[in-house]
Amino acid sequence: MTEASTIGFAGLSHLGTIYSMAAAARSFTVLAFDERRELTKELGMRQFPIVEPGLEETAREHGGRIRYTSEAQELAGCGLVFITLDVATNESNTSDLAPLEALIEKVSASIRSDALLAIMSQVPPGFCRSLSARLPAGLQLFHQVETLIFGNAMERAIHPERLIVGCADPAGELPERYRRYLDAFDCPVLPMRYESAELCKAAINCFLVSSVTTSNTLAEICERIGADWSEIVPALRLDKRIGPHAYLSPGLGIAGGNLERDLVTVQRLAAENGCDARVVTAWQEKSRHDRDWVLRVLFGAGALARSGSVSLAVWGLAYKAGTHSTRNSPSLALLDALPAYSFRAYDPVAKIDREFPAVRQCGSALEAAEGAAALIVMTPWNEFSGISAGEVKARMSGVHIVDPYRVLDGRAFRESGFEYHCRGA
Amino acid sequence: MLVHQSTTAAGPSRVVVLGADGFLASELRRTLDGARQVHRAIGSREVDLIEASSVERLAGIVQPDDAVVITSALTPDKGRDPATLLKNLRMGENLAALLNRVQCAHVVYISSDGVYDSRLSLVSEDSPCETGDLYAIAHLVREKMLLQACQRAGIPLAILRPCAIYGAGDTHNSYGPNRFIRTALKDGKIVLFGGGEERRDHIHVRDVAGLTLLCLLHRSAGVVNAVTGRAWSFREVAGKVIAALGQPVAIQELPRSGPVTHRHYDIAALIRAFPGFAPMSLDDGLAETGGAMRAKANSV
């Protein structure tokens, strides 16, 4: 393999760590760059600051093809360079593009003049067209849309459903160097103009949010009228218009940051262009309502009547299972909402990253349940499903089990004398 | 949402209750007494807020350490006409003038859930306020007047928006628990519009007084709905009234004049503000109210 066939990745946040490893898994020689020297050193030793199923196994098998560096100049040896810095969002779920802009400037000054540059970072519509006008002449720019799922990112990066490629002009052929890379993933490649690709990610996320929101809406109705959402779901999955992989599990609203970001982007685009996007606002409001489902259940069950003298057990801090991320996590929102209560919390990987004086983070789920008046399962980690009602009963002082995702065996808990609350029934 | 200026519950040196002769204020005074909270009740016979001279008179009463609770309003039974609207607004104008003139520690304004768009079936504090009802418009405008005055003076303002309040002592006789109890006791019947399908949240007056006290103790600022979080159809309420009274009562259905609408509340903001708040169950509230109203009827 020639030096120019080395694939470069710049920006080693979650996105870059995963995609660089996926490229290695697809037999490419990879140079992975990040300015943070400590980070590249740790990555070189296979010490990953993120949690993703399959990442360590992939690294063991294919990591030998990746070299990590903190020197941007080394990217000069790459014919194709991906920009893979995750774009952070603020409290309002809007993107801070400044670190990305700085990285692109640094990388574009370091790479060969005939290199191909592909942005994988989460950028809003208009970004690539504007960037292409500013890049050094000769550099060809593409936008490869990332559609990773936290907790399933490695699998999706190695085996994507399709690859979405934004181009200056989709009518033209993709350069051979890039085509070779894309073809290695053995899936449909969908070239489109920059703006379409940028909006495509938001479009995917809007459809996901709409499914999640619709599921939560109907699950809430189920809870009130004696229906059971879990009985309805199989019928929906067998409907070809909805499908077996649709997001039909009720939960606590949207979280994680990426979906929220895209909703804000769509709202901005609609506002700027006079389009009606009120449905997006409704999704956001519904998401806030769903986030507070646990709060309302606890209140309705009388579990909040005494603040100082009871402790509440929380299983799960991450915004979803399979990730360490707590971005917009309903679990942390619950802790925020009830500062006068003492909590015993446990999560297999996520840690509380800010001050919660009344929260004690425990080493196991059962330790967290010790003496608790109520147990709340805030993240559907698989390991919780193996815990029996008897084990919990032996430790808790109260009878309230709040299990929005139905991780536990509801029937067994009810039969053990617990008041069991779940979403959708 | 409400933000507490004081995390530990500590009452003000004195509470000035305006509108002291009203249904809610009477209960609030009892609640303040129960909490050993010093208060000064001022009714319209002492200071008529509609009159411009009320500013001068109240300025001589309100002290910088006082919390002021405003319950004063001409309720819909006094009229829903433009003249009543303007009187209610004049009260707001005079109260704003008072707050521009004297300092106080805290203001609690008892508004109404009527400020929300009546077409909404699920309401939270973030729901749009859009009403065609002149009584509710008066509350909405008064909220804005007080907010502007309090912001200018740096005074925390808590706005409570109660749903339909019931309880012994309510003279308003609006469609709902109190009227049902009254007519059940007097005429042996409860009249429903249509089948009484409309669902509404009904809060006992003591709970509203309790929430007002909590706002005072925490020097809370912001907006919160004073509701229970449970909505009942009027037919269910009628059934509960009959059960509470324990006597035969006929239910009569009259043709309804408008479409069926429902009103529920998302009470997450209320839970965040006061997680330990435990509203009285409708069954208990109706039993207590029914008992009190029956005792009063028997004593007349």
XYZ file of C-alpha atoms in Angstrom:
725
model
C 0.000 0.000 0.000
C 1.418 3.398 -0.976
C 1.678 6.278 1.427
C -1.023 8.163 -0.485
C -3.433 5.316 0.066
C -3.207 5.858 3.812
C -6.469 7.247 5.087
C -6.186 10.167 7.455
C -8.603 10.976 10.286
C -8.374 14.311 12.039
C -10.205 14.887 15.320
C -10.367 11.874 17.592
C -13.519 12.356 19.580
C -16.105 9.560 19.533
C -16.638 9.969 15.792
C -12.964 9.867 14.821
C -12.112 7.053 17.188
C -14.854 4.868 15.772
C -14.477 5.666 12.069
C -10.702 5.380 12.077
C -11.080 1.955 13.678
C -13.745 0.989 11.138
C -11.384 1.961 8.299
C -8.714 -0.246 9.842
C -11.253 -3.043 10.129
C -11.868 -2.631 6.402
C -8.131 -3.224 5.843
C -7.047 0.373 5.226
C -3.855 1.768 6.624
C -4.895 4.639 8.880
C -3.206 7.705 10.300
C -5.276 9.185 13.104
C -4.484 12.726 14.182
C -5.515 14.799 17.146
C -3.724 17.774 18.641
C -4.104 16.352 22.135
C -0.849 14.522 22.637
C -2.032 12.671 25.746
C -5.075 11.412 23.904
C -3.135 10.056 20.943
C -0.716 8.421 23.348
C -3.573 6.690 25.177
C -5.261 5.663 21.957
C -1.967 4.233 20.756
C -1.997 2.050 23.853
C -5.615 1.025 23.120
C -6.893 3.006 26.071
C -10.172 4.479 24.887
C -11.902 7.363 26.668
C -15.230 6.255 25.219
C -17.335 3.172 25.774
C -18.606 1.384 22.683
C -19.421 -2.294 22.372
C -16.965 -3.978 19.997
C -14.407 -1.180 20.012
C -11.795 -2.985 22.062
C -12.264 -6.236 20.147
C -11.915 -4.414 16.825
C -8.823 -2.651 18.110
C -7.259 -5.945 19.150
C -7.913 -7.442 15.736
C -7.289 -4.498 13.423
C -5.697 -1.766 15.501
C -2.277 -2.598 14.128
C -3.196 -0.708 10.974
C -3.714 2.561 12.845
C -0.983 4.935 13.841
C -1.902 7.821 16.121
C -0.169 11.186 15.903
C -0.492 14.657 17.317
C 1.467 16.207 14.414
C -0.795 17.588 11.694
C 2.050 17.677 9.179
C 2.038 13.908 9.068
C -1.318 14.063 7.299
C 0.615 15.263 4.241
C 1.145 11.612 3.497
C -2.563 10.889 3.131
C -4.510 11.079 -0.120
C -7.859 11.075 1.647
C -8.387 12.843 4.955
C -11.560 12.771 7.038
C -12.412 15.515 9.480
C -13.989 13.635 12.349
C -14.283 16.012 15.264
C -17.665 15.773 16.982
C -19.258 19.195 17.077
C -20.260 20.058 20.616
C -23.562 21.705 21.420
C -24.426 24.202 24.093
C -27.339 24.318 26.524
C -29.650 25.425 23.709
C -28.550 22.486 21.560
C -26.873 24.746 19.018
C -23.499 23.809 17.579
C -20.213 25.414 18.450
C -18.395 25.229 15.127
C -15.304 27.168 16.183
C -13.154 24.133 17.152
C -14.110 22.427 13.898
C -13.230 25.492 11.836
C -9.864 25.697 13.582
C -9.171 22.020 12.924
C -10.092 22.308 9.243
C -7.820 25.295 8.878
C -4.941 23.417 10.453
C -5.512 20.240 8.453
C -6.061 21.947 5.106
C -2.762 23.777 5.600
C -0.981 20.490 6.257
C -2.299 18.107 3.607
C -1.247 17.687 -0.019
C -2.698 20.101 -2.521
C -4.351 17.248 -4.423
C -5.698 15.515 -1.342
C -9.366 14.761 -0.857
C -10.933 16.223 2.249
C -14.138 14.689 3.630
C -16.023 16.272 6.506
C -17.723 13.746 8.742
C -18.421 16.174 11.560
C -21.975 17.280 12.210
C -22.306 20.450 10.146
C -25.378 22.505 9.275
C -26.658 22.982 5.717
C -24.563 25.563 3.912
C -21.366 24.774 5.772
C -19.617 22.749 3.058
C -20.519 25.072 0.182
C -19.129 27.967 2.137
C -16.048 26.002 3.175
C -15.284 24.792 -0.343
C -15.006 28.400 -1.491
C -12.399 29.069 1.192
C -10.229 25.977 0.798
C -6.905 26.083 -1.084
C -7.356 25.535 -4.808
C -7.054 21.892 -5.813
C -8.435 20.441 -2.600
C -11.622 18.538 -3.277
C -14.190 18.645 -0.497
C -16.823 16.054 0.366
C -19.252 15.620 3.219
C -19.694 12.061 4.367
C -22.695 11.951 6.640
C -22.212 10.076 9.880
C -25.180 8.122 11.157
C -23.655 6.449 14.173
C -25.711 5.354 17.124
C -24.161 5.629 20.552
C -23.908 2.139 21.950
C -23.895 0.540 18.484
C -21.420 2.787 16.741
C -18.665 0.273 15.976
C -21.017 -2.139 14.287
C -22.665 0.606 12.229
C -19.344 2.127 11.213
C -18.002 -1.200 9.910
C -21.297 -2.322 8.390
C -23.162 0.833 7.341
C -26.602 0.578 5.745
C -25.512 3.099 3.132
C -22.953 5.839 2.708
C -24.231 9.349 2.112
C -21.758 11.567 0.295
C -22.197 15.275 -0.212
C -20.387 16.691 -3.264
C -19.989 20.030 -4.949
C -21.674 18.496 -7.999
C -23.255 15.063 -7.606
C -23.415 14.611 -11.386
C -19.652 14.149 -11.501
C -17.810 10.883 -10.798
C -16.375 10.430 -7.345
C -12.550 10.424 -7.407
C -11.102 6.929 -7.652
C -9.266 7.264 -4.343
C -12.479 8.054 -2.496
C -14.515 5.508 -4.467
C -12.093 2.776 -3.474
C -12.566 3.645 0.170
C -16.354 3.786 -0.088
C -16.620 0.525 -2.029
C -14.754 -1.312 0.723
C -17.830 -0.974 2.900
C -19.925 -2.995 0.469
C -23.114 -0.951 0.717
C -25.019 1.520 -1.446
C -23.260 4.847 -1.948
C -25.558 7.836 -2.334
C -23.869 10.920 -3.796
C -25.826 14.141 -3.504
C -25.118 17.845 -3.357
C -23.596 19.246 -0.160
C -26.822 20.853 1.015
C -28.806 17.649 0.555
C -26.271 15.582 2.462
C -26.155 18.098 5.285
C -29.929 18.135 5.542
C -30.092 14.364 5.098
C -28.731 13.776 8.571
C -31.300 16.133 10.050
C -33.961 14.402 7.974
C -33.013 10.993 9.351
C -33.065 12.340 12.875
C -36.401 14.082 12.375
C -37.945 10.791 11.310
C -36.428 9.045 14.323
C -37.739 11.736 16.645
C -41.150 11.507 15.094
C -41.218 7.743 15.717
C -40.013 8.132 19.277
C -42.507 10.905 19.967
C -45.384 9.031 18.399
C -44.520 5.954 20.450
C -44.389 7.987 23.640
C -47.675 9.704 22.834
C -49.464 6.426 22.288
C -47.736 4.729 25.209
C -49.005 7.477 27.494
C -52.537 6.942 26.217
C -52.101 3.202 26.834
C -51.212 3.969 30.438
C -54.518 5.784 30.902
C -56.975 3.547 29.078
C -55.861 0.059 30.080
C -54.104 -0.775 26.821
C -50.582 -2.194 26.649
C -48.212 -0.632 24.148
C -46.038 -3.757 24.118
C -48.974 -5.677 22.660
C -49.394 -3.126 19.880
C -45.728 -2.894 18.873
C -45.507 -6.298 17.122
C -48.397 -5.292 14.874
C -46.580 -2.128 13.912
C -43.297 -3.907 13.271
C -45.008 -6.282 10.849
C -46.465 -3.374 8.929
C -44.196 -2.758 5.942
C -44.849 0.977 6.125
C -43.430 1.083 9.645
C -40.990 -1.804 9.745
C -39.118 -4.123 12.081
C -36.456 -1.603 13.105
C -38.692 1.393 13.798
C -38.141 3.271 17.040
C -41.209 2.029 18.865
C -39.929 1.606 22.397
C -41.394 4.238 24.692
C -38.960 6.117 26.842
C -38.168 9.416 28.462
C -37.944 11.694 25.453
C -35.044 12.451 23.185
C -31.582 12.882 24.632
C -27.942 12.604 23.765
C -27.569 15.952 21.997
C -27.476 14.972 18.339
C -31.198 14.665 17.746
C -31.833 17.850 19.693
C -29.217 19.664 17.616
C -30.841 18.680 14.360
C -34.258 19.780 15.535
C -32.848 23.189 16.365
C -31.200 23.305 12.938
C -34.465 22.471 11.172
C -36.287 25.111 13.206
C -33.662 27.693 12.255
C -33.811 26.786 8.583
C -37.603 26.897 8.617
C -37.616 30.259 10.354
C -35.070 31.732 7.966
C -36.974 30.473 4.954
C -40.569 30.974 6.040
C -41.437 27.279 6.330
C -43.859 25.750 8.845
C -41.894 23.621 11.326
C -44.283 23.799 14.261
C -44.298 20.026 14.396
C -40.671 20.216 15.516
C -41.634 22.486 18.387
C -44.324 19.996 19.337
C -41.721 17.204 19.366
C -39.503 19.253 21.661
C -42.340 20.025 24.039
C -43.432 16.411 24.047
C -39.878 15.356 24.785
C -39.774 17.624 27.834
C -43.099 16.180 28.954
C -41.747 12.626 28.567
C -38.526 13.483 30.381
C -40.651 14.326 33.433
C -42.676 11.107 33.322
C -40.770 9.635 36.246
C -41.271 12.782 38.284
C -45.016 12.631 37.788
C -45.149 8.921 38.585
C -43.179 9.347 41.802
C -45.378 12.260 42.816
C -48.574 10.420 41.968
C -47.434 7.367 43.910
C -46.764 9.488 46.966
C -43.081 8.586 46.888
C -41.999 12.215 47.250
C -44.051 13.029 50.309
C -41.037 12.973 52.639
C -37.859 14.542 51.290
C -35.307 14.511 54.070
C -35.838 11.064 55.486
C -35.912 8.823 52.414
C -33.421 7.834 49.793
C -34.219 7.027 46.198
C -32.262 4.509 44.154
C -31.428 5.371 40.563
C -30.181 2.711 38.181
C -28.597 4.314 35.168
C -27.131 7.748 34.562
C -26.245 7.553 30.851
C -28.801 8.928 28.438
C -29.107 5.446 26.924
C -27.624 2.015 27.380
C -24.267 1.237 25.813
C -22.754 4.672 26.269
C -20.962 6.694 28.889
C -22.613 9.896 27.673
C -24.934 11.746 30.019
C -25.746 14.562 27.583
C -29.363 15.671 28.190
C -29.775 12.518 30.246
C -33.243 12.149 31.850
C -31.479 10.620 34.812
C -29.481 13.737 35.562
C -32.588 15.822 34.908
C -34.330 13.822 37.633
C -31.477 14.414 40.063
C -31.629 18.106 39.184
C -35.359 18.244 39.756
C -35.215 16.849 43.279
C -32.272 18.491 45.038
C -33.807 18.008 48.467
C -33.809 14.204 48.152
C -30.905 11.877 48.755
C -30.135 9.502 45.911
C -28.085 6.346 45.641
C -27.116 5.974 42.005
C -25.429 3.306 39.943
C -24.413 3.142 36.297
C -22.143 0.500 34.753
C -20.044 3.105 32.922
C -21.363 6.655 33.240
C -20.157 8.904 36.001
C -21.732 12.035 37.353
C -19.645 14.840 35.939
C -20.902 17.695 38.070
C -21.833 18.535 41.612
C -24.821 16.692 43.061
C -24.339 16.956 46.824
C -27.180 14.586 47.661
C -26.180 11.836 45.255
C -23.989 8.946 46.257
C -22.665 6.926 43.349
C -22.591 3.250 44.254
C -20.508 0.349 42.972
C -23.404 -1.916 42.078
C -27.106 -1.828 41.351
C -27.994 -3.685 44.515
C -25.820 -1.456 46.638
C -27.746 1.509 45.252
C -31.045 -0.160 46.182
C -30.025 -0.471 49.835
C -32.664 1.176 52.028
C -34.324 2.964 49.110
C -37.942 4.049 49.295
C -38.217 3.869 45.529
C -36.123 2.328 42.778
C -36.020 4.111 39.442
C -34.499 2.492 36.355
C -33.406 5.495 34.308
C -31.223 3.745 31.718
C -32.140 0.361 30.218
C -28.830 -1.401 30.759
C -29.059 -5.138 30.111
C -27.431 -6.030 33.406
C -30.437 -4.692 35.320
C -32.765 -7.212 33.712
C -30.985 -10.060 35.468
C -31.709 -8.711 38.937
C -34.583 -10.472 40.649
C -37.415 -9.003 42.642
C -36.240 -10.982 45.653
C -32.760 -9.462 45.563
C -34.245 -5.986 45.375
C -36.851 -6.644 48.047
C -34.162 -7.791 50.459
C -32.518 -4.382 50.186
C -35.209 -1.762 49.671
C -37.269 -0.188 52.402
C -40.056 0.976 50.108
C -42.336 -0.530 47.519
C -42.115 1.772 44.517
C -40.441 0.487 41.353
C -40.387 2.909 38.427
C -39.183 1.146 35.308
C -40.032 3.243 32.245
C -38.213 0.969 29.800
C -39.554 -2.305 31.248
C -36.099 -3.636 31.967
C -37.264 -5.589 34.990
C -39.697 -8.468 35.181
C -42.750 -6.392 36.035
C -44.954 -9.338 36.883
C -42.402 -10.805 39.287
C -41.967 -7.456 41.002
C -45.719 -7.003 41.357
C -46.062 -10.506 42.751
C -43.360 -9.655 45.269
C -45.495 -6.831 46.604
C -43.946 -3.934 44.758
C -45.912 -1.121 43.144
C -44.497 -1.415 39.648
C -44.780 1.441 37.144
C -43.692 1.229 33.514
C -44.299 3.138 30.317
C -47.024 2.024 27.997
C -49.259 0.043 30.328
C -41.323 27.628 36.673
C -40.646 28.809 40.174
C -37.218 29.657 41.491
C -36.817 29.811 45.228
C -34.892 32.822 46.515
C -34.691 31.134 49.887
C -33.738 27.449 49.959
C -34.561 27.075 53.638
C -38.149 27.734 54.519
C -38.371 30.995 56.438
C -41.375 33.251 56.443
C -41.276 37.019 55.945
C -41.604 39.301 58.922
C -45.188 39.968 57.910
C -47.599 39.017 55.166
C -50.012 41.620 53.863
C -53.030 39.880 52.364
C -54.993 41.987 49.922
C -58.541 40.996 49.089
C -58.871 39.678 52.592
C -62.622 39.163 52.523
C -62.541 36.722 49.647
C -62.907 32.970 49.616
C -59.225 32.179 49.121
C -57.898 34.955 51.354
C -60.072 33.768 54.231
C -58.532 30.319 53.941
C -55.065 31.803 53.525
C -55.466 33.728 56.756
C -56.303 30.494 58.561
C -53.283 28.845 56.974
C -51.030 31.724 58.027
C -52.441 31.541 61.532
C -51.713 27.822 61.587
C -48.140 28.499 60.526
C -47.835 31.243 63.158
C -47.062 33.663 60.395
C -47.705 37.296 61.262
C -50.074 38.838 58.767
C -52.202 41.863 58.116
C -55.385 41.324 56.146
C -56.807 44.176 54.126
C -60.196 43.934 52.484
C -61.891 46.214 50.024
C -63.882 47.893 52.801
C -60.612 49.148 54.281
C -58.771 49.847 51.033
C -60.606 49.748 47.739
C -57.981 48.933 45.134
C -60.178 50.325 42.383
C -59.695 53.791 43.831
C -56.503 55.701 43.037
C -56.331 56.738 46.699
C -55.582 53.088 47.544
C -51.957 53.639 46.518
C -51.489 56.279 49.169
C -53.262 54.246 51.800
C -51.322 51.060 51.123
C -48.042 52.968 50.921
C -48.627 53.856 54.540
C -49.114 50.209 55.469
C -46.683 48.094 53.420
C -43.226 47.825 54.961
C -39.952 46.902 53.216
C -39.822 43.501 54.951
C -43.414 42.615 54.122
C -44.533 40.032 51.626
C -47.684 41.053 49.800
C -50.229 38.485 48.655
C -52.695 39.799 46.104
C -55.943 37.871 45.951
C -58.099 40.854 45.051
C -60.211 40.563 41.948
C -63.758 41.035 40.832
C -64.605 37.431 40.072
C -66.740 36.370 37.087
C -69.881 36.233 39.201
C -69.516 40.030 39.548
C -69.457 40.371 35.777
C -67.539 39.411 32.682
C -68.268 42.709 30.995
C -65.903 45.488 29.882
C -66.719 47.590 32.927
C -65.625 44.801 35.285
C -62.528 44.229 33.170
C -61.582 47.875 33.538
C -62.122 47.779 37.284
C -59.879 44.759 37.564
C -57.269 46.493 35.441
C -57.519 49.606 37.553
C -56.663 47.470 40.570
C -53.624 46.209 38.680
C -52.634 49.735 37.768
C -52.864 50.863 41.376
C -50.931 47.852 42.631
C -48.191 48.494 40.095
C -48.107 52.122 41.195
C -47.790 50.968 44.789
C -44.838 48.730 43.937
C -43.211 51.578 42.065
C -43.534 53.664 45.167
C -42.767 51.390 48.113
C -40.364 48.523 48.539
C -41.452 45.157 49.844
C -39.696 41.800 50.154
C -41.900 39.607 47.999
C -45.136 39.627 46.027
C -47.416 36.653 45.442
C -50.135 37.190 42.882
C -53.079 34.817 42.675
C -53.992 34.710 39.012
C -56.121 32.146 37.176
C -55.637 29.223 34.839
C -58.135 31.000 32.611
C -55.186 32.820 31.064
C -54.328 29.730 29.006
C -55.761 28.978 25.616
C -59.035 27.220 26.377
C -58.511 24.873 23.419
C -55.522 23.227 25.112
C -56.313 19.934 26.787
C -52.885 19.580 28.405
C -51.453 22.680 29.988
C -48.169 23.539 31.611
C -46.683 26.848 32.656
C -45.064 27.033 29.211
C -48.385 26.808 27.408
C -49.445 29.849 25.415
C -51.662 32.344 27.180
C -54.430 33.269 24.801
C -57.884 33.894 26.068
C -60.982 35.691 24.942
C -62.482 35.798 28.425
C -62.392 39.294 29.903
C -61.855 38.020 33.445
C -58.856 35.976 32.333
C -57.589 38.861 30.232
C -57.689 41.014 33.351
C -55.502 38.499 35.164
C -53.095 38.227 32.264
C -52.671 41.982 31.980
C -52.349 42.361 35.733
C -49.637 39.691 35.717
C -47.726 41.769 33.165
C -48.254 44.986 35.107
C -47.001 43.432 38.327
C -44.105 41.720 36.596
C -42.934 44.990 35.122
C -43.269 46.803 38.444
C -41.552 44.028 40.405
C -38.714 43.755 37.894
C -38.176 47.477 38.082
C -38.118 47.383 41.875
C -36.137 44.145 42.162
C -38.933 42.389 44.044
C -39.404 38.644 43.498
C -42.868 37.926 42.131
C -44.590 34.551 42.326
C -47.652 34.073 40.145
C -49.999 31.237 41.046
C -52.506 30.180 38.435
C -55.094 28.040 40.198
C -57.581 25.829 38.408
C -61.158 25.721 39.677
C -61.033 26.142 43.453
C -63.624 24.495 45.648
C -64.239 24.282 49.342
C -66.662 25.405 52.002
C -67.132 29.151 51.927
C -67.005 29.518 48.157
C -69.741 31.881 47.105
C -69.099 31.828 43.375
C -71.406 28.917 42.601
C -69.685 28.128 39.322
C -70.282 24.810 37.557
C -68.455 22.139 39.525
C -68.050 20.693 43.015
C -69.497 23.525 45.078
C -72.579 23.979 42.944
C -73.073 20.227 42.831
C -72.960 19.976 46.628
C -75.186 22.986 47.047
C -77.899 21.786 44.671
C -77.633 18.223 45.936
C -78.282 19.394 49.478
C -80.940 21.947 48.557
C -82.792 20.355 45.662
C -81.675 16.741 45.787
C -80.295 16.963 42.276
C -77.165 17.745 40.299
C -77.480 19.272 36.859
C -74.914 18.289 34.247
C -74.399 19.767 30.824
C -74.566 16.925 28.365
C -73.260 13.815 30.052
C -70.801 15.808 32.111
C -67.958 14.353 30.077
C -65.617 17.341 30.358
C -62.615 16.633 32.516
C -61.253 19.308 34.798
C -58.791 19.598 37.657
C -60.351 20.809 40.902
C -58.193 22.025 43.759
C -59.291 22.455 47.336
C -58.964 25.985 48.651
C -56.717 24.780 51.472
C -54.233 23.439 48.938
C -54.072 26.791 47.160
C -53.540 28.489 50.500
C -50.855 25.907 51.282
C -49.066 26.551 48.022
C -49.244 30.273 48.672
C -47.628 29.712 52.045
C -44.894 27.590 50.443
C -44.185 30.424 47.995
C -43.968 32.845 50.895
C -41.655 30.609 52.892
C -39.296 30.114 49.955
C -39.657 33.647 48.580
C -40.368 32.037 45.247
C -40.353 33.852 41.936
C -41.884 32.774 38.659
C -45.094 31.116 37.545
C -46.657 27.912 38.756
C -50.056 26.364 38.235
C -51.888 25.622 41.471
C -53.437 22.310 40.477
C -53.574 18.705 41.617
C -52.490 16.987 38.394
C -55.648 14.832 38.260
C -58.611 15.661 36.110
C -62.096 14.285 36.631
C -65.165 14.433 34.456
C -68.035 16.441 35.872
C -70.021 13.213 35.947
C -67.321 11.613 38.085
C -67.363 14.655 40.352
C -71.124 14.375 40.629
C -70.789 10.702 41.544
C -68.226 11.530 44.188
C -70.441 14.282 45.605
C -73.324 11.853 45.913
C -71.052 9.314 47.589
C -69.700 11.956 49.948
C -73.141 13.192 50.950
C -74.514 9.687 51.359
C -78.025 10.592 50.339
C -80.133 10.048 47.229
C -79.413 12.695 44.600
C -80.789 12.760 41.069
C -78.554 13.624 38.155
C -80.235 15.722 35.510
C -78.687 16.251 32.104
C -79.260 19.443 30.164
C -78.238 19.998 26.552
C -74.743 21.397 26.379
C -74.159 24.683 24.640
C -70.641 24.060 23.351
C -68.332 21.234 22.342
C -66.740 18.931 24.917
C -63.321 20.206 25.988
C -60.976 18.823 28.589
C -58.264 20.395 30.709
C -55.392 18.460 32.254
C -52.153 19.733 33.732
C -48.574 18.661 33.406
C -47.503 19.343 36.968
C -43.770 18.724 36.558
C -42.971 22.357 37.377
C -45.102 22.211 40.510
C -43.381 18.989 41.586
C -39.971 20.556 40.975
C -40.945 23.566 43.061
C -42.632 21.684 45.898
C -42.055 17.929 45.595
C -43.504 17.281 49.019
C -46.798 18.997 48.189
C -49.579 16.461 48.580
C -52.930 17.809 47.395
C -56.072 16.647 49.091
C -57.827 13.870 47.208
C -61.059 14.901 45.559
C -62.958 12.356 47.651
C -61.627 13.817 50.890
C -62.096 17.374 49.714
C -65.695 16.777 48.685
C -66.462 14.934 51.901
C -65.118 17.812 53.948
C -66.814 20.470 51.842
C -70.087 18.566 51.782
C -69.998 18.107 55.518
C -69.329 21.778 56.148
C -72.019 22.928 53.743
C -74.553 20.518 55.208
C -73.738 21.703 58.721
C -74.160 25.297 57.622
C -77.442 24.538 55.874
C -78.765 22.770 58.947
C -77.796 25.662 61.194
C -79.697 28.237 59.142
